[in-house]
Amino acid sequence: MSELTLGPVYYLWDGPKWRDFYFRMADEAPVDRVILGETVCSKRQHFIEPYVADVVERLERAGKSVVISSLALVTLERESRIVKDLIETSDHPIEVNDLSAIGLIQDRRHLVGPLVNVYNGPTARLLARRGADRICLPPELPFRSIAEIAADVPDVALEVLVFGRLPLAISARCAHARSKGRIKDNCQFVCGDEPDGLPIKTLDRQSFLVLNGVQTMSHTCQLLLSELKELQEAGINAFRLSPQDCDMTRIASIFRAMLSGSVGADEATALIGDAYPTAKFSNGFHHAREGAAWVSRAKNNPHAA
């Protein structure tokens, strides 16, 4: 049976909102695995720390597997200590999002997140030999590359991101803070003003990217529904949903219904559009096109980019 994974919340949500989101996902969402923890910016970590233990307990009581996410970019000694302490003290599996953690984690079994560039089978095999149980492939990979990697490493569990804004880049500097006249060291956590990211437009006023603190994301939301069957046939049996500021329990339920065959792609696309009405959807990378493109296999999709 195909699995659904809920990825980490990339955005800055205040602690109670973050806690309540996961409480609801624990109680209502048909997901199998949940990735927790601050991935984007170490300065945000204190917002969620008071609630992590309660969230983990609630998720595990609901039968979900819990994985703790590591930082995606380690630039400070303090951040290096955070990653080291996480590896040494966590009782849960860890998802590695930066190769600097691979050396620290040594032979401990772990997961590899989509922010690590795994573009071919030899890389996947190397990471598996270093202890990776599961690899979430980078979202910019076209289907042909995904299928080739899956065929090359049939013994490695692979996962594909099928919903959510795509993480494109991460920087030591904070463009989000700069856009509001602040600097990273005195950002005042302005990224929290946009719980779904800060949209950026070109000089021609066309939607372009979304800023999320030090992270740059796509302005469109990846949506792979018609593509699920071919991914399954290629050997992919785990699919990741990246949290957005919308009804994620509804999103998860629609994907579960799609995987079970109780709804078709056209209906599922329309339902997800209703659950996330502000989003423009895309699937271009999967089809070897520009990432923001929508390659339609459905008859109508008013939410496409």
mmCIF file with all atom_site columns, C-alpha atoms in Angstrom, residues 10-137:
data_model
loop_
_atom_site.group_PDB
_atom_site.id
_atom_site.type_symbol
_atom_site.label_atom_id
_atom_site.label_alt_id
_atom_site.label_comp_id
_atom_site.label_asym_id
_atom_site.label_entity_id
_atom_site.label_seq_id
_atom_site.pdbx_PDB_ins_code
_atom_site.Cartn_x
_atom_site.Cartn_y
_atom_site.Cartn_z
_atom_site.occupancy
_atom_site.B_iso_or_equiv
_atom_site.pdbx_formal_charge
_atom_site.auth_seq_id
_atom_site.auth_comp_id
_atom_site.auth_asym_id
_atom_site.auth_atom_id
_atom_site.pdbx_PDB_model_num
ATOM 1   C CA . TYR A 1 10  ? 8.814  25.269 6.255  1.00 0.00 ? 10  TYR A CA 1
ATOM 2   C CA . TYR A 1 11  ? 7.131  28.518 7.328  1.00 0.00 ? 11  TYR A CA 1
ATOM 3   C CA . LEU A 1 12  ? 7.248  30.425 10.597 1.00 0.00 ? 12  LEU A CA 1
ATOM 4   C CA . TRP A 1 13  ? 3.990  29.768 12.413 1.00 0.00 ? 13  TRP A CA 1
ATOM 5   C CA . ASP A 1 14  ? 3.565  30.822 16.014 1.00 0.00 ? 14  ASP A CA 1
ATOM 6   C CA . GLY A 1 15  ? 3.879  28.007 18.533 1.00 0.00 ? 15  GLY A CA 1
ATOM 7   C CA . PRO A 1 16  ? 0.185  27.428 19.302 1.00 0.00 ? 16  PRO A CA 1
ATOM 8   C CA . LYS A 1 17  ? -0.743 27.410 15.602 1.00 0.00 ? 17  LYS A CA 1
ATOM 9   C CA . TRP A 1 18  ? 2.072  24.943 14.872 1.00 0.00 ? 18  TRP A CA 1
ATOM 10  C CA . ARG A 1 19  ? 0.959  22.707 17.757 1.00 0.00 ? 19  ARG A CA 1
ATOM 11  C CA . ASP A 1 20  ? -2.720 22.804 16.802 1.00 0.00 ? 20  ASP A CA 1
ATOM 12  C CA . PHE A 1 21  ? -1.890 22.038 13.175 1.00 0.00 ? 21  PHE A CA 1
ATOM 13  C CA . TYR A 1 22  ? -0.131 18.826 14.159 1.00 0.00 ? 22  TYR A CA 1
ATOM 14  C CA . PHE A 1 23  ? -2.781 17.919 16.715 1.00 0.00 ? 23  PHE A CA 1
ATOM 15  C CA . ARG A 1 24  ? -5.385 18.060 13.968 1.00 0.00 ? 24  ARG A CA 1
ATOM 16  C CA . MET A 1 25  ? -3.171 16.119 11.562 1.00 0.00 ? 25  MET A CA 1
ATOM 17  C CA . ALA A 1 26  ? -2.735 13.465 14.250 1.00 0.00 ? 26  ALA A CA 1
ATOM 18  C CA . ASP A 1 27  ? -6.453 13.154 14.853 1.00 0.00 ? 27  ASP A CA 1
ATOM 19  C CA . GLU A 1 28  ? -7.854 13.540 11.338 1.00 0.00 ? 28  GLU A CA 1
ATOM 20  C CA . ALA A 1 29  ? -5.298 13.173 8.535  1.00 0.00 ? 29  ALA A CA 1
ATOM 21  C CA . PRO A 1 30  ? -4.726 9.779  6.849  1.00 0.00 ? 30  PRO A CA 1
ATOM 22  C CA . VAL A 1 31  ? -0.936 10.134 6.720  1.00 0.00 ? 31  VAL A CA 1
ATOM 23  C CA . ASP A 1 32  ? 1.518  7.435  7.733  1.00 0.00 ? 32  ASP A CA 1
ATOM 24  C CA . ARG A 1 33  ? 4.635  9.437  8.548  1.00 0.00 ? 33  ARG A CA 1
ATOM 25  C CA . VAL A 1 34  ? 5.161  12.962 9.884  1.00 0.00 ? 34  VAL A CA 1
ATOM 26  C CA . ILE A 1 35  ? 8.397  14.947 9.657  1.00 0.00 ? 35  ILE A CA 1
ATOM 27  C CA . LEU A 1 36  ? 8.781  17.474 12.482 1.00 0.00 ? 36  LEU A CA 1
ATOM 28  C CA . GLY A 1 37  ? 11.227 20.198 13.346 1.00 0.00 ? 37  GLY A CA 1
ATOM 29  C CA . GLU A 1 38  ? 12.712 23.479 12.170 1.00 0.00 ? 38  GLU A CA 1
ATOM 30  C CA . THR A 1 39  ? 14.344 23.002 8.790  1.00 0.00 ? 39  THR A CA 1
ATOM 31  C CA . VAL A 1 40  ? 14.807 26.510 7.380  1.00 0.00 ? 40  VAL A CA 1
ATOM 32  C CA . CYS A 1 41  ? 16.154 28.872 10.068 1.00 0.00 ? 41  CYS A CA 1
ATOM 33  C CA . SER A 1 42  ? 17.627 28.023 13.462 1.00 0.00 ? 42  SER A CA 1
ATOM 34  C CA . LYS A 1 43  ? 16.443 31.366 14.876 1.00 0.00 ? 43  LYS A CA 1
ATOM 35  C CA . ARG A 1 44  ? 12.854 30.123 14.644 1.00 0.00 ? 44  ARG A CA 1
ATOM 36  C CA . GLN A 1 45  ? 13.406 27.025 16.731 1.00 0.00 ? 45  GLN A CA 1
ATOM 37  C CA . HIS A 1 46  ? 12.351 28.520 20.054 1.00 0.00 ? 46  HIS A CA 1
ATOM 38  C CA . PHE A 1 47  ? 8.827  29.122 18.737 1.00 0.00 ? 47  PHE A CA 1
ATOM 39  C CA . ILE A 1 48  ? 8.082  25.394 18.562 1.00 0.00 ? 48  ILE A CA 1
ATOM 40  C CA . GLU A 1 49  ? 10.357 23.877 21.213 1.00 0.00 ? 49  GLU A CA 1
ATOM 41  C CA . PRO A 1 50  ? 7.800  24.100 24.073 1.00 0.00 ? 50  PRO A CA 1
ATOM 42  C CA . TYR A 1 51  ? 5.301  22.078 22.041 1.00 0.00 ? 51  TYR A CA 1
ATOM 43  C CA . VAL A 1 52  ? 7.406  19.376 20.384 1.00 0.00 ? 52  VAL A CA 1
ATOM 44  C CA . ALA A 1 53  ? 7.020  16.710 23.082 1.00 0.00 ? 53  ALA A CA 1
ATOM 45  C CA . ASP A 1 54  ? 3.223  17.056 23.179 1.00 0.00 ? 54  ASP A CA 1
ATOM 46  C CA . VAL A 1 55  ? 3.004  16.964 19.391 1.00 0.00 ? 55  VAL A CA 1
ATOM 47  C CA . VAL A 1 56  ? 5.160  13.839 19.166 1.00 0.00 ? 56  VAL A CA 1
ATOM 48  C CA . GLU A 1 57  ? 3.063  12.108 21.825 1.00 0.00 ? 57  GLU A CA 1
ATOM 49  C CA . ARG A 1 58  ? -0.197 13.007 20.065 1.00 0.00 ? 58  ARG A CA 1
ATOM 50  C CA . LEU A 1 59  ? 1.058  11.831 16.670 1.00 0.00 ? 59  LEU A CA 1
ATOM 51  C CA . GLU A 1 60  ? 2.385  8.532  17.990 1.00 0.00 ? 60  GLU A CA 1
ATOM 52  C CA . ARG A 1 61  ? -0.801 7.898  19.932 1.00 0.00 ? 61  ARG A CA 1
ATOM 53  C CA . ALA A 1 62  ? -2.629 8.271  16.610 1.00 0.00 ? 62  ALA A CA 1
ATOM 54  C CA . GLY A 1 63  ? -0.381 5.641  15.018 1.00 0.00 ? 63  GLY A CA 1
ATOM 55  C CA . LYS A 1 64  ? 1.795  7.986  12.966 1.00 0.00 ? 64  LYS A CA 1
ATOM 56  C CA . SER A 1 65  ? 5.533  7.408  12.569 1.00 0.00 ? 65  SER A CA 1
ATOM 57  C CA . VAL A 1 66  ? 7.487  10.483 13.684 1.00 0.00 ? 66  VAL A CA 1
ATOM 58  C CA . VAL A 1 67  ? 10.751 11.668 12.138 1.00 0.00 ? 67  VAL A CA 1
ATOM 59  C CA . ILE A 1 68  ? 12.761 14.709 13.266 1.00 0.00 ? 68  ILE A CA 1
ATOM 60  C CA . SER A 1 69  ? 14.103 17.048 10.587 1.00 0.00 ? 69  SER A CA 1
ATOM 61  C CA . SER A 1 70  ? 17.571 18.590 10.649 1.00 0.00 ? 70  SER A CA 1
ATOM 62  C CA . LEU A 1 71  ? 18.498 22.074 9.438  1.00 0.00 ? 71  LEU A CA 1
ATOM 63  C CA . ALA A 1 72  ? 18.918 22.561 5.707  1.00 0.00 ? 72  ALA A CA 1
ATOM 64  C CA . LEU A 1 73  ? 21.863 24.963 5.930  1.00 0.00 ? 73  LEU A CA 1
ATOM 65  C CA . VAL A 1 74  ? 24.445 25.001 8.711  1.00 0.00 ? 74  VAL A CA 1
ATOM 66  C CA . THR A 1 75  ? 26.524 28.195 8.708  1.00 0.00 ? 75  THR A CA 1
ATOM 67  C CA . LEU A 1 76  ? 27.211 28.900 12.394 1.00 0.00 ? 76  LEU A CA 1
ATOM 68  C CA . GLU A 1 77  ? 28.912 27.000 15.187 1.00 0.00 ? 77  GLU A CA 1
ATOM 69  C CA . ARG A 1 78  ? 25.670 27.252 17.139 1.00 0.00 ? 78  ARG A CA 1
ATOM 70  C CA . GLU A 1 79  ? 23.811 25.544 14.298 1.00 0.00 ? 79  GLU A CA 1
ATOM 71  C CA . SER A 1 80  ? 26.453 22.845 14.092 1.00 0.00 ? 80  SER A CA 1
ATOM 72  C CA . ARG A 1 81  ? 25.889 22.137 17.785 1.00 0.00 ? 81  ARG A CA 1
ATOM 73  C CA . ILE A 1 82  ? 22.126 22.007 17.228 1.00 0.00 ? 82  ILE A CA 1
ATOM 74  C CA . VAL A 1 83  ? 22.524 19.319 14.561 1.00 0.00 ? 83  VAL A CA 1
ATOM 75  C CA . LYS A 1 84  ? 25.059 17.385 16.624 1.00 0.00 ? 84  LYS A CA 1
ATOM 76  C CA . ASP A 1 85  ? 22.847 17.469 19.714 1.00 0.00 ? 85  ASP A CA 1
ATOM 77  C CA . LEU A 1 86  ? 19.857 16.337 17.652 1.00 0.00 ? 86  LEU A CA 1
ATOM 78  C CA . ILE A 1 87  ? 21.753 13.346 16.309 1.00 0.00 ? 87  ILE A CA 1
ATOM 79  C CA . GLU A 1 88  ? 23.147 12.398 19.716 1.00 0.00 ? 88  GLU A CA 1
ATOM 80  C CA . THR A 1 89  ? 19.975 12.788 21.765 1.00 0.00 ? 89  THR A CA 1
ATOM 81  C CA . SER A 1 90  ? 16.956 12.108 19.549 1.00 0.00 ? 90  SER A CA 1
ATOM 82  C CA . ASP A 1 91  ? 15.051 8.885  20.137 1.00 0.00 ? 91  ASP A CA 1
ATOM 83  C CA . HIS A 1 92  ? 13.425 9.218  16.720 1.00 0.00 ? 92  HIS A CA 1
ATOM 84  C CA . PRO A 1 93  ? 14.713 8.744  13.186 1.00 0.00 ? 93  PRO A CA 1
ATOM 85  C CA . ILE A 1 94  ? 16.281 11.866 11.704 1.00 0.00 ? 94  ILE A CA 1
ATOM 86  C CA . GLU A 1 95  ? 15.778 13.313 8.247  1.00 0.00 ? 95  GLU A CA 1
ATOM 87  C CA . VAL A 1 96  ? 19.032 14.775 6.960  1.00 0.00 ? 96  VAL A CA 1
ATOM 88  C CA . ASN A 1 97  ? 18.669 17.953 4.893  1.00 0.00 ? 97  ASN A CA 1
ATOM 89  C CA . ASP A 1 98  ? 22.325 18.955 4.688  1.00 0.00 ? 98  ASP A CA 1
ATOM 90  C CA . LEU A 1 99  ? 25.289 16.750 3.831  1.00 0.00 ? 99  LEU A CA 1
ATOM 91  C CA . SER A 1 100 ? 27.234 18.082 6.805  1.00 0.00 ? 100 SER A CA 1
ATOM 92  C CA . ALA A 1 101 ? 24.974 15.910 8.970  1.00 0.00 ? 101 ALA A CA 1
ATOM 93  C CA . ILE A 1 102 ? 25.923 12.716 7.110  1.00 0.00 ? 102 ILE A CA 1
ATOM 94  C CA . GLY A 1 103 ? 29.367 12.605 8.691  1.00 0.00 ? 103 GLY A CA 1
ATOM 95  C CA . LEU A 1 104 ? 27.914 13.208 12.139 1.00 0.00 ? 104 LEU A CA 1
ATOM 96  C CA . ILE A 1 105 ? 25.175 10.625 11.859 1.00 0.00 ? 105 ILE A CA 1
ATOM 97  C CA . GLN A 1 106 ? 27.690 7.891  10.927 1.00 0.00 ? 106 GLN A CA 1
ATOM 98  C CA . ASP A 1 107 ? 26.043 4.452  10.834 1.00 0.00 ? 107 ASP A CA 1
ATOM 99  C CA . ARG A 1 108 ? 22.747 5.437  12.423 1.00 0.00 ? 108 ARG A CA 1
ATOM 100 C CA . ARG A 1 109 ? 19.745 4.722  10.216 1.00 0.00 ? 109 ARG A CA 1
ATOM 101 C CA . HIS A 1 110 ? 18.184 7.910  8.866  1.00 0.00 ? 110 HIS A CA 1
ATOM 102 C CA . LEU A 1 111 ? 16.191 9.518  6.064  1.00 0.00 ? 111 LEU A CA 1
ATOM 103 C CA . VAL A 1 112 ? 17.394 11.955 3.409  1.00 0.00 ? 112 VAL A CA 1
ATOM 104 C CA . GLY A 1 113 ? 15.184 14.953 2.658  1.00 0.00 ? 113 GLY A CA 1
ATOM 105 C CA . PRO A 1 114 ? 14.367 16.627 -0.676 1.00 0.00 ? 114 PRO A CA 1
ATOM 106 C CA . LEU A 1 115 ? 16.848 19.465 -0.071 1.00 0.00 ? 115 LEU A CA 1
ATOM 107 C CA . VAL A 1 116 ? 19.778 17.088 -0.650 1.00 0.00 ? 116 VAL A CA 1
ATOM 108 C CA . ASN A 1 117 ? 20.703 16.793 -4.336 1.00 0.00 ? 117 ASN A CA 1
ATOM 109 C CA . VAL A 1 118 ? 20.139 13.146 -5.215 1.00 0.00 ? 118 VAL A CA 1
ATOM 110 C CA . TYR A 1 119 ? 20.094 13.220 -8.999 1.00 0.00 ? 119 TYR A CA 1
ATOM 111 C CA . ASN A 1 120 ? 21.155 9.678  -9.931 1.00 0.00 ? 120 ASN A CA 1
ATOM 112 C CA . GLY A 1 121 ? 21.309 6.073  -8.810 1.00 0.00 ? 121 GLY A CA 1
ATOM 113 C CA . PRO A 1 122 ? 24.973 6.051  -7.703 1.00 0.00 ? 122 PRO A CA 1
ATOM 114 C CA . THR A 1 123 ? 24.294 8.938  -5.307 1.00 0.00 ? 123 THR A CA 1
ATOM 115 C CA . ALA A 1 124 ? 21.269 7.117  -3.890 1.00 0.00 ? 124 ALA A CA 1
ATOM 116 C CA . ARG A 1 125 ? 23.332 3.936  -3.449 1.00 0.00 ? 125 ARG A CA 1
ATOM 117 C CA . LEU A 1 126 ? 26.114 5.851  -1.701 1.00 0.00 ? 126 LEU A CA 1
ATOM 118 C CA . LEU A 1 127 ? 23.667 7.427  0.739  1.00 0.00 ? 127 LEU A CA 1
ATOM 119 C CA . ALA A 1 128 ? 22.035 4.044  1.354  1.00 0.00 ? 128 ALA A CA 1
ATOM 120 C CA . ARG A 1 129 ? 25.427 2.542  2.179  1.00 0.00 ? 129 ARG A CA 1
ATOM 121 C CA . ARG A 1 130 ? 25.912 5.393  4.655  1.00 0.00 ? 130 ARG A CA 1
ATOM 122 C CA . GLY A 1 131 ? 22.704 4.427  6.446  1.00 0.00 ? 131 GLY A CA 1
ATOM 123 C CA . ALA A 1 132 ? 19.826 6.109  4.585  1.00 0.00 ? 132 ALA A CA 1
ATOM 124 C CA . ASP A 1 133 ? 16.629 4.055  4.874  1.00 0.00 ? 133 ASP A CA 1
ATOM 125 C CA . ARG A 1 134 ? 14.568 6.390  2.711  1.00 0.00 ? 134 ARG A CA 1
ATOM 126 C CA . ILE A 1 135 ? 15.289 9.198  0.260  1.00 0.00 ? 135 ILE A CA 1
ATOM 127 C CA . CYS A 1 136 ? 12.832 11.921 -0.711 1.00 0.00 ? 136 CYS A CA 1
ATOM 128 C CA . LEU A 1 137 ? 13.997 12.894 -4.181 1.00 0.00 ? 137 LEU A CA 1
#
